[in-house]
């Protein structure tokens, strides 16, 4: 038997179009009413799927569809599918016409998933756990490698930033920044050879360790019992956890569907059903011919591989007839359409089997396939749809041909999704009853994309006699802020915007998706925002900066103005439409999960293959939520399902408690390892540990009333005033540097440098990091230091500043180049002309150290600073040499009234008694 062509070729009106391609702008013949994106989708298909990078400017769509149709015609003729060359040519022309008319398109193939055992079998859990382990390892390895790669990059940067001897810069023991970077890399898992390689490769172009993002998990498919999944048994619960974590597990609720899904479908095509609806009449004969044409094309192309035909725009087709996908009539109409497609496709497969012979597997499943066709015919006849009788008749023809000739492919029709094929069909989505959004975009003659109603929504509104203008204003707005509520031209001018900036925003509204995008700094101008509105530079650098919010407009005002200018982009809440019409659009714009599952279950009673119902989960859902969701899908009657967990939003971070603030340190924290009782001679090393807790990027504010000190000194004859501000716990949080009689530029530079250091301290940068970075810096002024009792010389102003801070706040006596014995516990040194070795022993009043203004008179007048606690190199005096000495300070009242009376030391003011030998006191 030979297939005779019954398809007339119709050539649409085409025109020469300029299409922007990567690296060039080319001229292509394309239908006049197609958008550039649609034309580019066909060019991409030809370059990718056909391995064809040739663009013929004299052939429609670059010649890709014509070469595809010609290849299939020649292959079919060689296989003996066509009676002669004329029949093959007619097939080629008809196939090409369906592509150029936008009625059909090839679709991308589906990857075959890996088949797992049934979830109720004992082998399923180990197999699934193996895939989970691999997936988790890949994700963790990608993140760990990214952090390690960044740490090794910092090692190379530390070498590059160093200025000086090259060997010293590459030595971690001499380059402190390199040492810190190397320790961090080692902590993250790098071995010392990797660190050494990073040092050696400093400055050379480097490549990352591995890919930054882990690859997607391998698609999996497993069969499951519908009753077990619906009852959320133990196996279904574990399967839900796997799907929740990977979004890659398909559960087929019958073994036959699992086997079919595991084979995949490398060859597929899609047909736009809306192209066959002419007014109130559906072109059944034309639809059957095009479906049969493409079924024949897939039989030629697939060879021994599985193939599928899907339908696009079913939801749009329902909308044009005023049928809702959420209602029973809509489900019956969609089911009848799919049944019609199944009958036409299987009839073409049977005709191909008559010429080429039936598929070997058909003999094994002959009775099952024929029984399924008979059952579909009975169910189709019972549907409440004008297409029901046509669908039943087509299925009856397919049943008769299959019984007589067999089938080349018994699983030919399936409801799959393919975004690129949908774009080639003019934005008609593929699926069981998928529909384009009522508010879409159209391309004008000059290339601008403007909002408009979809063809289906336009026809639906027209047929319903709705107020079209009111619906357009509600959905697409007025296109301007003139007379907008809350934010109009007058209010914008009152907030500082000029007519020029308002005009720029109005022009941007034509292509903007929201009002904030029309007022973005790139549109309004960063100069205007900073100079007129006073926007800080760091805010302008923020990609999420909101100009209108900065100008003082509230969220509600912005939303109201956006609704006026751009519309709601939907029709389901348009008050100008009747309730039934609003419900009809709501079923398209925001379909309910139960309605979507009911539609899929109804359609899949006729399709040859199962299509997994995609069950969307929010990113913060739990595995128990996933198990309940897949149970609901199983009860709804779908044949297969797949959980799809959403990715977390950009910038998502857990709200964690802030890290505890590090306690103040009077000196560098040193913890010495206690030496145990000696058994034999051993060497005990001091272990120095410094713990620095670094929190997030939160800024630690200084108190409004703060303490600190002022140090006046002169470096190389240049006076320097250092002011410090401290937190309540004594840590330094800010510094100010004032220079006396210096140039304005140098003084301003030093002031801003101090501000930068203060900000760093308040954001948690340890003071010792600044000290290590700036001591020993060398530039003028430099030389001897006067006015500071611990630092006598400095190589620069910065060297002096950070020596002083290190000595005062970190106990870094190694940075003091004066004799530490020159100053005692009060930090003020000896008086001028004091004899060598003589130390003042008299108590000093506290007013010498505590600001009376800061304490606001709260410090008692009798508070003194005792002359004890000398430096470590000073020998401590015997404890009993001072006990009982007259005039000592009473520890209870602070008065200088202690006197010895027998074996006790008694305070004459408060009566406190203390044992002179033991030092114990007993008040009163």
PDB file of C-alpha atoms in Angstrom, residues 14-19 21 26-31 34 38-47 50-69 96 99-100:
ATOM      1  CA  UNK A  14       6.296  36.498   3.272  1.00  0.00           C
ATOM      2  CA  UNK A  15       8.532  39.570   3.298  1.00  0.00           C
ATOM      3  CA  UNK A  16      12.239  40.230   3.674  1.00  0.00           C
ATOM      4  CA  UNK A  17      12.956  40.849   7.362  1.00  0.00           C
ATOM      5  CA  UNK A  18      16.094  42.043   9.167  1.00  0.00           C
ATOM      6  CA  UNK A  19      16.790  39.707  12.098  1.00  0.00           C
ATOM      7  CA  UNK A  21      21.611  37.198  15.178  1.00  0.00           C
ATOM      8  CA  UNK A  26      20.814  39.096   8.541  1.00  0.00           C
ATOM      9  CA  UNK A  27      17.965  39.342   6.053  1.00  0.00           C
ATOM     10  CA  UNK A  28      15.443  36.493   6.057  1.00  0.00           C
ATOM     11  CA  UNK A  29      12.190  35.837   4.226  1.00  0.00           C
ATOM     12  CA  UNK A  30       9.501  35.322   6.872  1.00  0.00           C
ATOM     13  CA  UNK A  31       5.729  35.721   7.239  1.00  0.00           C
ATOM     14  CA  UNK A  34       5.380  36.965  12.761  1.00  0.00           C
ATOM     15  CA  UNK A  38       9.316  33.678  16.432  1.00  0.00           C
ATOM     16  CA  UNK A  39      11.515  33.941  13.344  1.00  0.00           C
ATOM     17  CA  UNK A  40      14.650  33.609  15.478  1.00  0.00           C
ATOM     18  CA  UNK A  41      13.207  30.478  17.113  1.00  0.00           C
ATOM     19  CA  UNK A  42      12.928  28.823  13.692  1.00  0.00           C
ATOM     20  CA  UNK A  43      16.481  29.874  12.801  1.00  0.00           C
ATOM     21  CA  UNK A  44      17.749  28.468  16.102  1.00  0.00           C
ATOM     22  CA  UNK A  45      15.946  25.189  15.450  1.00  0.00           C
ATOM     23  CA  UNK A  46      17.549  24.867  12.009  1.00  0.00           C
ATOM     24  CA  UNK A  47      21.020  25.614  13.380  1.00  0.00           C
ATOM     25  CA  UNK A  50      19.188  20.099  11.870  1.00  0.00           C
ATOM     26  CA  UNK A  51      22.924  20.819  12.290  1.00  0.00           C
ATOM     27  CA  UNK A  52      22.312  23.404   9.638  1.00  0.00           C
ATOM     28  CA  UNK A  53      23.972  26.767   9.973  1.00  0.00           C
ATOM     29  CA  UNK A  54      23.182  27.799   6.389  1.00  0.00           C
ATOM     30  CA  UNK A  55      20.725  30.661   5.957  1.00  0.00           C
ATOM     31  CA  UNK A  56      19.305  31.020   2.461  1.00  0.00           C
ATOM     32  CA  UNK A  57      17.980  34.587   2.093  1.00  0.00           C
ATOM     33  CA  UNK A  58      15.830  33.507  -0.869  1.00  0.00           C
ATOM     34  CA  UNK A  59      14.000  30.727   1.038  1.00  0.00           C
ATOM     35  CA  UNK A  60      11.372  31.268   3.748  1.00  0.00           C
ATOM     36  CA  UNK A  61      12.826  31.139   7.283  1.00  0.00           C
ATOM     37  CA  UNK A  62      16.322  30.721   5.885  1.00  0.00           C
ATOM     38  CA  UNK A  63      15.504  27.454   4.122  1.00  0.00           C
ATOM     39  CA  UNK A  64      15.617  25.299   7.283  1.00  0.00           C
ATOM     40  CA  UNK A  65      11.982  24.059   7.103  1.00  0.00           C
ATOM     41  CA  UNK A  66      12.294  23.388   3.369  1.00  0.00           C
ATOM     42  CA  UNK A  67      15.444  21.292   3.822  1.00  0.00           C
ATOM     43  CA  UNK A  68      13.782  19.376   6.686  1.00  0.00           C
ATOM     44  CA  UNK A  69      10.674  18.571   4.607  1.00  0.00           C
ATOM     45  CA  UNK A  96       6.423  22.732   4.509  1.00  0.00           C
ATOM     46  CA  UNK A  99       5.292  24.990   9.144  1.00  0.00           C
ATOM     47  CA  UNK A 100       5.122  28.259   7.217  1.00  0.00           C
TER      48      UNK A 100
END
